[in-house]
Coordinates of C-alpha atoms in Angstrom, one line a residue:
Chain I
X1 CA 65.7 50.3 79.3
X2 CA 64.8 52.9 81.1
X3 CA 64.5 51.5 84.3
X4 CA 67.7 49.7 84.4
X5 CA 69.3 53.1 83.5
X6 CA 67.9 54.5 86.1
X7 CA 68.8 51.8 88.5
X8 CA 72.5 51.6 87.5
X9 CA 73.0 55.2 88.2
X10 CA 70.7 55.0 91.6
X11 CA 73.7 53.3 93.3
X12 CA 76.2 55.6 91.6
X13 CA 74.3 58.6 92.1
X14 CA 73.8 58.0 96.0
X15 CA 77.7 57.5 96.3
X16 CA 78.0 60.5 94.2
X17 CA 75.4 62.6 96.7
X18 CA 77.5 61.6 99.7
X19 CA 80.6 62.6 98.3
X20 CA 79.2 66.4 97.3
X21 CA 77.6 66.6 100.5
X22 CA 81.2 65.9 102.4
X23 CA 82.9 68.2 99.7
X24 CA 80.5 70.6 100.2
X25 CA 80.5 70.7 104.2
X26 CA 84.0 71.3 103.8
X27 CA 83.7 73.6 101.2
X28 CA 81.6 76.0 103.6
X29 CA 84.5 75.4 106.3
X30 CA 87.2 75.9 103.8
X31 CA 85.1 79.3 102.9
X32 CA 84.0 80.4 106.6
X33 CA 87.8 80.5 106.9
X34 CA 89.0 82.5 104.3
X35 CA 86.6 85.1 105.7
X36 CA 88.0 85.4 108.7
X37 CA 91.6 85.5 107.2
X38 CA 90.7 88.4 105.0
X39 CA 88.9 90.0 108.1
X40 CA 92.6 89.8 109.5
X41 CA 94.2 91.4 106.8
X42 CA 91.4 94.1 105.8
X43 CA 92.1 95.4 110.1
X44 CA 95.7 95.1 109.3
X45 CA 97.4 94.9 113.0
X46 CA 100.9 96.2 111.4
X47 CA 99.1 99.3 110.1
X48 CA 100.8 99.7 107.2
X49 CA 98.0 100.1 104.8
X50 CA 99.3 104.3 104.2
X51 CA 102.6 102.3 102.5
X52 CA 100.1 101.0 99.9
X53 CA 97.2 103.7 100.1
X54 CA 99.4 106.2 99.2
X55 CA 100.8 104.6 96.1
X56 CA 97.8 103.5 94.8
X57 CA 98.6 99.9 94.5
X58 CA 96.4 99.0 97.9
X59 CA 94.4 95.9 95.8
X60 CA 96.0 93.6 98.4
X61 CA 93.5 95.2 100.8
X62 CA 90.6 95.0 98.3
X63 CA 91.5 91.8 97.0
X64 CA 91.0 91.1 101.2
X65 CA 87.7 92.9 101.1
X66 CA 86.3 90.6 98.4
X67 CA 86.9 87.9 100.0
X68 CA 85.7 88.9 102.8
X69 CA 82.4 88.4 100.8
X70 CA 83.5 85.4 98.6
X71 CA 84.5 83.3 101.1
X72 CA 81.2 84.2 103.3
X73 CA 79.5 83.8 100.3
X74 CA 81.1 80.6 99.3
X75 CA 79.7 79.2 103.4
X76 CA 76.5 80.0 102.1
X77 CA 76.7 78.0 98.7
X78 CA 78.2 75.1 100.3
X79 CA 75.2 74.7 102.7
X80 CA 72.8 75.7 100.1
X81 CA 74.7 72.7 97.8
X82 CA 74.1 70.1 100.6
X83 CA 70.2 71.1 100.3
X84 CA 70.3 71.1 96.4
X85 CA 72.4 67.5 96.2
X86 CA 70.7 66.0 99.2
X87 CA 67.0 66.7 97.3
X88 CA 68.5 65.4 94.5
X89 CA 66.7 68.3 92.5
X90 CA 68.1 69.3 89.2
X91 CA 66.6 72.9 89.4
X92 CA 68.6 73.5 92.9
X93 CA 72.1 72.3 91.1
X94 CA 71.8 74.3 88.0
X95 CA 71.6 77.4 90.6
X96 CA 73.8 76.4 92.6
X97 CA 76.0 75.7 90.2
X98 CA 75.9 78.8 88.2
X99 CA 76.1 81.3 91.8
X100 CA 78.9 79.0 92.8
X101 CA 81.0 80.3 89.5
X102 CA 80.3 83.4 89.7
X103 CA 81.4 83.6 93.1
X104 CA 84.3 81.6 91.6
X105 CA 85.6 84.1 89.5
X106 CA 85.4 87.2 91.9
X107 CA 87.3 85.3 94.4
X108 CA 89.6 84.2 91.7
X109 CA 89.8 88.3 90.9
X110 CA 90.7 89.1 94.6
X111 CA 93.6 86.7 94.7
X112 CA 95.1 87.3 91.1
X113 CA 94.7 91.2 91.9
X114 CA 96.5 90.9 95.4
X115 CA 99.8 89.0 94.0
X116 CA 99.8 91.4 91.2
X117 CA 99.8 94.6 93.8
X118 CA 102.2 92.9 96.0
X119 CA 104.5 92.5 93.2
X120 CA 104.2 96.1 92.3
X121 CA 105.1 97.2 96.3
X122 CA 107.7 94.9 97.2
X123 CA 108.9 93.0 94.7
X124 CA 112.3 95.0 95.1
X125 CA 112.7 98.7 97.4
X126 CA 112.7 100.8 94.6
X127 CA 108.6 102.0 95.3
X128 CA 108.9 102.1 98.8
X129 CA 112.2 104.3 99.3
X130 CA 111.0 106.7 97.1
X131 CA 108.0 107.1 98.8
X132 CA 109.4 106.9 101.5
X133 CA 111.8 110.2 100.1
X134 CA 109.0 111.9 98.8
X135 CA 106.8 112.1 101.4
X136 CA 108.5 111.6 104.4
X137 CA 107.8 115.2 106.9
X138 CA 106.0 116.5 103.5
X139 CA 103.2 118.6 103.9
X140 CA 99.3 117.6 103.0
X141 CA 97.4 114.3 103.8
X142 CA 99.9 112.1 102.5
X143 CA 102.7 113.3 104.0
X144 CA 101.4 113.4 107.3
X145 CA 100.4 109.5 107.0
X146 CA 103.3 108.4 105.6
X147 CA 105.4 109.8 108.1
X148 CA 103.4 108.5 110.6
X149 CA 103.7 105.2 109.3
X150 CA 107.6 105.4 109.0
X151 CA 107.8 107.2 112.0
X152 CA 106.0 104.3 113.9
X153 CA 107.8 101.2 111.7
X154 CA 111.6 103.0 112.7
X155 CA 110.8 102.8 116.3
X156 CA 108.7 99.3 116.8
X157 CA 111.2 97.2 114.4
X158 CA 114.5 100.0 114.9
X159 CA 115.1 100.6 111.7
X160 CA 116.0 103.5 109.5
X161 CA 115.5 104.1 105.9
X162 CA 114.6 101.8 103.3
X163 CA 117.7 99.6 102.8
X164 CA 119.7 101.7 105.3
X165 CA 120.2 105.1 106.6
X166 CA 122.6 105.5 103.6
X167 CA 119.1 105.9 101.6
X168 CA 119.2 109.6 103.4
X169 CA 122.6 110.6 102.3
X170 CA 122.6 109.3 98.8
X171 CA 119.3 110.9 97.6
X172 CA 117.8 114.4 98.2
X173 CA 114.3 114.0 99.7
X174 CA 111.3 116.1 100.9
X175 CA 113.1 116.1 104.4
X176 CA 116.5 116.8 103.4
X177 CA 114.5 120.2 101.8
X178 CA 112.6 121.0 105.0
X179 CA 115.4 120.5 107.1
X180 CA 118.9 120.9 105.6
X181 CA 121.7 118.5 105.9
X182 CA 122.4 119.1 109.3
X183 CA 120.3 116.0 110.3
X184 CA 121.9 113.6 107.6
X185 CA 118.3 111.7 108.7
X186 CA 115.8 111.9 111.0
X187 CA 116.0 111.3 114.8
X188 CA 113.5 108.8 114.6
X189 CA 116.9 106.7 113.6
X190 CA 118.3 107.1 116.6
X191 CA 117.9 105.0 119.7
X192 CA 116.2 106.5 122.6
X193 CA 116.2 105.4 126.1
X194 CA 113.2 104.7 127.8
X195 CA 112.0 108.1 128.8
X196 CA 112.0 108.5 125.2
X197 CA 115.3 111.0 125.0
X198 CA 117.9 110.2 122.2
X199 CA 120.7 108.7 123.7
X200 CA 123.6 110.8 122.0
X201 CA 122.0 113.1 119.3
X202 CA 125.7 114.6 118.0
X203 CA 126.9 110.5 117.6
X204 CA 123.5 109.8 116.1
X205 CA 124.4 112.5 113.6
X206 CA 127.7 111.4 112.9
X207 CA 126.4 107.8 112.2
X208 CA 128.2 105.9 114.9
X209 CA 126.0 102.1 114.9
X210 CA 126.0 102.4 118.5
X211 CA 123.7 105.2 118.9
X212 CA 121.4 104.5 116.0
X213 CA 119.6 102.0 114.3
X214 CA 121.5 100.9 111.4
X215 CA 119.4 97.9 109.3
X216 CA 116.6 98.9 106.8
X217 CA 113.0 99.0 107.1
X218 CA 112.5 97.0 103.6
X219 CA 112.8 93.3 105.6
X220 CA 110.0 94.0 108.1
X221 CA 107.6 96.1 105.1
X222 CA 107.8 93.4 102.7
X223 CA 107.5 90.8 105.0
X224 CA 104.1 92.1 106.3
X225 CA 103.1 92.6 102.9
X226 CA 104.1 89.2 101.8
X227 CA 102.1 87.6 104.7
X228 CA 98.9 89.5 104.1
X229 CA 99.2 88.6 100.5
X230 CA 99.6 84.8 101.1
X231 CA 96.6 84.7 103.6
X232 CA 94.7 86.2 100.6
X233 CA 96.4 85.2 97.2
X234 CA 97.7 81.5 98.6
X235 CA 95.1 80.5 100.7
X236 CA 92.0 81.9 98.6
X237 CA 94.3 79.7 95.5
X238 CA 94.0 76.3 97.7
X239 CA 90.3 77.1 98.6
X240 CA 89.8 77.6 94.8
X241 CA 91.3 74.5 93.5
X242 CA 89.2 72.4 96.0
X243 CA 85.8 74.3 94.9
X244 CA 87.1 73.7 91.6
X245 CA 87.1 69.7 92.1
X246 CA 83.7 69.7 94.1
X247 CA 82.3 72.0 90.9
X248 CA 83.7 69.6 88.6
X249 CA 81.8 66.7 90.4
X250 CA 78.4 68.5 90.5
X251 CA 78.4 69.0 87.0
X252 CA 78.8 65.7 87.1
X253 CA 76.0 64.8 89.4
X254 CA 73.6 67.4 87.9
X255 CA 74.2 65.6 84.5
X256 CA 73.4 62.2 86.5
X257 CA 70.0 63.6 87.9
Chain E
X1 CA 164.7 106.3 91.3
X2 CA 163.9 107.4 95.0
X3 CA 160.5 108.6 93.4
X4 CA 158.9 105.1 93.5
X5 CA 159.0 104.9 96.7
X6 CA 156.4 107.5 98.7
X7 CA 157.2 107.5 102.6
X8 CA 154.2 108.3 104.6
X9 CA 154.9 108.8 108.2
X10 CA 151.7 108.2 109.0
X11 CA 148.0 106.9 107.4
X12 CA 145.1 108.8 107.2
X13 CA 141.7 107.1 106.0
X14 CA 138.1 107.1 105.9
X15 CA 136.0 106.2 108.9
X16 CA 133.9 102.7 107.4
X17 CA 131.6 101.1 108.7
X18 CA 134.1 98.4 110.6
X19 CA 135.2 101.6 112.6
X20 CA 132.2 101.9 114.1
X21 CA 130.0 104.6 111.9
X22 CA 127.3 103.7 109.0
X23 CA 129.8 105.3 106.4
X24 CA 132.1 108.1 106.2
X25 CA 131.0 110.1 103.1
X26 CA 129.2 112.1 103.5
X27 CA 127.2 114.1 100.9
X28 CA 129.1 117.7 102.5
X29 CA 131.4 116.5 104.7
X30 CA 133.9 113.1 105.8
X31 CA 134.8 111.7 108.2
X32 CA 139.2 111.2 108.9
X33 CA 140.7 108.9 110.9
X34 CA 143.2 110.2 113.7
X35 CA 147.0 110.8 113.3
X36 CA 148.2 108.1 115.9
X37 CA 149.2 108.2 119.5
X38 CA 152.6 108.4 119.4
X39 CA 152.3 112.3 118.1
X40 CA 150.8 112.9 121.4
X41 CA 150.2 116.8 122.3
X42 CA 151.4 118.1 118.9
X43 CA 148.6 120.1 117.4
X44 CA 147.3 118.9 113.9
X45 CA 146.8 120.9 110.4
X46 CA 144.9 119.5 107.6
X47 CA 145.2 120.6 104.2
X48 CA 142.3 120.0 102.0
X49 CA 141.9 120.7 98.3
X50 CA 139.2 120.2 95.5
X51 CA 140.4 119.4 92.1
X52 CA 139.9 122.8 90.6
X53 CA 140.1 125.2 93.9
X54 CA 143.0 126.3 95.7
X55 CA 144.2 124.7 99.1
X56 CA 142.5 125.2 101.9
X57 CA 144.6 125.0 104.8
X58 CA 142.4 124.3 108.7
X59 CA 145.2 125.0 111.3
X60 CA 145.7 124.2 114.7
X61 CA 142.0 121.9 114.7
X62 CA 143.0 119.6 117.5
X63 CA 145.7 118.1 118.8
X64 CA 147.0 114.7 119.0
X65 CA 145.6 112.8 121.7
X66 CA 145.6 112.9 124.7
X67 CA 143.0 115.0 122.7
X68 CA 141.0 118.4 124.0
X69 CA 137.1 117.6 123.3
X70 CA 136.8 119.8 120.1
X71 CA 133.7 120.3 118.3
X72 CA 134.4 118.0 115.3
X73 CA 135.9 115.1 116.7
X74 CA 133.5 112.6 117.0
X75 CA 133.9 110.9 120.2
X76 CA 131.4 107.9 121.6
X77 CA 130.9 108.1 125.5
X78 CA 129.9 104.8 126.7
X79 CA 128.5 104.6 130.1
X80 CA 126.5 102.0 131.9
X81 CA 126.1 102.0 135.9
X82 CA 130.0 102.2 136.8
X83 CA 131.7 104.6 135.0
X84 CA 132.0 106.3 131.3
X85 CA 134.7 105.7 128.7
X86 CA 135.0 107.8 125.6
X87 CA 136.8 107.3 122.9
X88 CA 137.8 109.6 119.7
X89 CA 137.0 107.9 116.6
X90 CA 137.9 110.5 113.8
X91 CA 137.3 114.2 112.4
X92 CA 134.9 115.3 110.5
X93 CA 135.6 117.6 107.8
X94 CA 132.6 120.1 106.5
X95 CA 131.5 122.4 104.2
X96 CA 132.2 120.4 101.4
X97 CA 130.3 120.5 98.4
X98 CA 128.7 117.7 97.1
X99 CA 130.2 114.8 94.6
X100 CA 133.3 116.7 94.3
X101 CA 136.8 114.8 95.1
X102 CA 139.1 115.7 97.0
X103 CA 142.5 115.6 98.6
X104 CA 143.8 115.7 102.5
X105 CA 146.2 115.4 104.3
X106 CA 147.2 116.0 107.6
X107 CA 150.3 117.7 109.0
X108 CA 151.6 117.1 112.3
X109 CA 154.8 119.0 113.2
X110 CA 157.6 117.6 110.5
X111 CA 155.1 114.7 109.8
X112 CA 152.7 114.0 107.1
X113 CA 150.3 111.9 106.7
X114 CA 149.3 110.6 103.0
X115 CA 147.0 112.3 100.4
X116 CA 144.2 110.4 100.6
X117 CA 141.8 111.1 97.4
X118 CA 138.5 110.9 98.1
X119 CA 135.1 112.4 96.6
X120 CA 131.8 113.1 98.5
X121 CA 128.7 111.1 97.9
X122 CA 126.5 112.8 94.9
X123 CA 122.9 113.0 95.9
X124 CA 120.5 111.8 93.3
X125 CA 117.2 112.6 92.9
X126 CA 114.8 110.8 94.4
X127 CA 112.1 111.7 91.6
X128 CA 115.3 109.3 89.2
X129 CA 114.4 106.1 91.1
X130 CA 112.6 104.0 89.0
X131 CA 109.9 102.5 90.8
X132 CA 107.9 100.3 88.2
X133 CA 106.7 96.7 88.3
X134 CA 110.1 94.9 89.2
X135 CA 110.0 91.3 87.3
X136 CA 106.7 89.5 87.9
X137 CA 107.2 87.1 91.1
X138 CA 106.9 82.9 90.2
X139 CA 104.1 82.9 92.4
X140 CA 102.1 85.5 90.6
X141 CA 102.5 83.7 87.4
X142 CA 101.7 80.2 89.0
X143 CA 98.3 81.7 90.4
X144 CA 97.1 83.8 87.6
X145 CA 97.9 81.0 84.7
X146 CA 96.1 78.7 86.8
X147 CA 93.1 80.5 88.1
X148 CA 92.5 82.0 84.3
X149 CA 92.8 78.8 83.0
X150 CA 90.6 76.9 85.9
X151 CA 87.9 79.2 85.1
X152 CA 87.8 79.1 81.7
X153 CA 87.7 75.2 82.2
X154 CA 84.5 75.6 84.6
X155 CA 83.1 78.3 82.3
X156 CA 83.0 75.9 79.0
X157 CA 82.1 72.7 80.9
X158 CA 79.1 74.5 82.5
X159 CA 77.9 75.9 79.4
X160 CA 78.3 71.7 77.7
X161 CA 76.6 70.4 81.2
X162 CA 73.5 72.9 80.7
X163 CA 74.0 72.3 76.8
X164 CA 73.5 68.8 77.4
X165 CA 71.1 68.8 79.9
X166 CA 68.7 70.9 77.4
X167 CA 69.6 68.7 74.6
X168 CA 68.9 65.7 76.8
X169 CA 65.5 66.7 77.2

């Protein structure tokens, strides 16, 4: 009884082994990648990391850090699960099975946390324009970042304000207070030529489109924010649903062993 | 009666956004259109009053083009290699105070313009916006349902495959 037991499952265990060890050479792919996306988001080329710092709602960057590790981590599982299905060994499953959920559930941690915090940022302008008004040319540590950061965003994407320069006009801010209204909003709004002069300070002032940038900076913010949070949140989803599978079928397996 | 009908000689409006400016309230001042052309040379008054206060009269502030560069009209010089055109889009009115309305109206020798009733932009503070969670994305809900539920799934049959396993033995 015994024997033919064992012999039935033989056949189906083998077929079983070669599927694991193909899931689980992709897996490591599938994880090696996801580090190297959440390396791309944690340098954050757009440099708008002070937009989120400064709010406190920056998980989209630790959610990146995280899986930074997880999907490293998840490389090394993978190669470690080829070992621990290829030996057939049910002491090497039962580890690799119970390290490969707990890496399951921080990475599943990283990407719920970073669609939360990307909700909270840019799910509409409100957050953004009223940082944006509070700390714009403020003084202390924030201040100074987030005006760089605006500063820098109104003349890479010309821009001004957060849905407009209208955002200026319609609410007092931190600037408005340091400056009066004779600058209805800062020159970074107006164009410059290439020497870096403003073109026509007095028209810029007056608000004549031709002399100043006249679209918002929300489009360009929350698409950068959007982009890092799909590399993390999406992608890290997709690689979780495959692990999930692959977990599924080693359960499986270790129960055949 | 002859009441019902109000002869303007001329319009006066609000600079928007089709005239070439991002708006033309203004949180302390506004921006006016011109009195046209065809008053050329005659030098324009503008009376201006707030609900409550008294008129204020501005006398003499430019005249009708061909117009003297004055400090308030707001004129866009547009020059590439070849040569420079300028043009006078409007006037701009200051020392207003802030979300109050008003009334103006130019006069231009025997000509009026209309009243046009307008008020300044109030400023609001910016500590009013309310910046909470807006409504929770599809996607967010889509990944945390799934992923909560996906692990709880792996959690409980893990614990059944050891379960077994043990109870195999």
């Amino acid at each position: 009884d015994r024997r033919t037991a064992t012999m039935a499952d033989g056949k189906g265990t083998t077929c079983l082994m070669v599927i694991l060890i193909l899931g689980n050479i992709f897996g490591a792919a599938a994880g090696l990648a996801l580090c190297a996306l959440a390396i791309w988001v944690a340098v954050d080329e757009y440099k708008l990391y002070p937009i989120s710092g400064v709010s406190g709602k920056d998980d989209i960057f630790a959610g990146a850090w995280i899986a930074i590790f997880t999907g490293f981590a998840f490389f090394c599982m993978c190669v470690f699960g080829i070992l621990a299905a290829a030996k057939k060994s049910r002491a090497l499953m039962l580890t690799y099975l119970i390290l490969m959920l707990i890496i399951y559930i921080f990475e599943c941690a990283s990407c719920i946390t970073a669609v939360t915090h990307r909700d909270y940022l840019v799910g509409n302008s409100n957050l953004v324009k009223k940082q944006m008004l509070k700390y714009y040319a403020a003084d202390g540590d924030s201040g100074s970042r987030i005006t760089l950061t605006w500063n820098k965003v109104m003349k890479e994407v010309e821009c001004c304000g957060t849905d407009g320069p209208v955002d200026w006009i319609e609410h007092n801010s931190t600037f408005r207070e340091k400056f009066g209204t004779d600058y209805p909003w800062p020159t970074h709004c107006c164009k410059r030529k290439n020497n870096y002069e403003v073109v026509n300070l007095e028209a810029c002032k007056n608000g004549q489109n031709t002399t100043m940038f006249t679209k918002g900076c929300f489009n360009h913010i929350e698409s950068v924010f959007s982009r890092y949070t799909w590399a993390i949140s999406w992608y890290g989803f997709a690689v979780l649903m495959f692990m999930f599978w692959l977990l599924i079928l080693a359960m499986v397996y270790y129960l055949m062993l | 009666n002859d009441s019902l009908f109000i002869t303007c000689e001329f319009q006066v409006s609000l600079l928007k956004e089709s005239d070439g400016v991002v708006t033309g309230r203004f949180a302390d001042s506004l921006l006016l259109s011109l009195p046209p052309c065809d008053l050329a040379t005659q030098s324009v008054t503008l009376e201006y009053n707030n609900t409550d206060v008294s008129v204020k009269t501005l006398v003499n502030i430019f005249k009708v083009l061909p117009c003297q560069l004055r400090r308030d009209i707001i004129s866009t010089i547009e020059n590439n290699a070849q040569f420079t055109t300028s043009r006078n889009l409007g006037y701009q009115v200051t020392n207003l105070t802030t979300g109050s309305t008003y009334r103006l109206q130019y006069v231009v020798g025997a000509e009026k313009s209309n009243i046009l009733e307008v008020s300044t932009r109030q400023v609001k503070d910016h500590n009013q916006i309310d910046s909470g969670l807006p409504a929770r994305s599809g996607a967010m809900v889509v990944i945390t349902v799934i992923l909560s539920v996906s692990m709880l799934i792996l959690l409980v049959a893990l614990i059944v495959t050891v379960a077994h396993s043990l109870g195999g033995d």
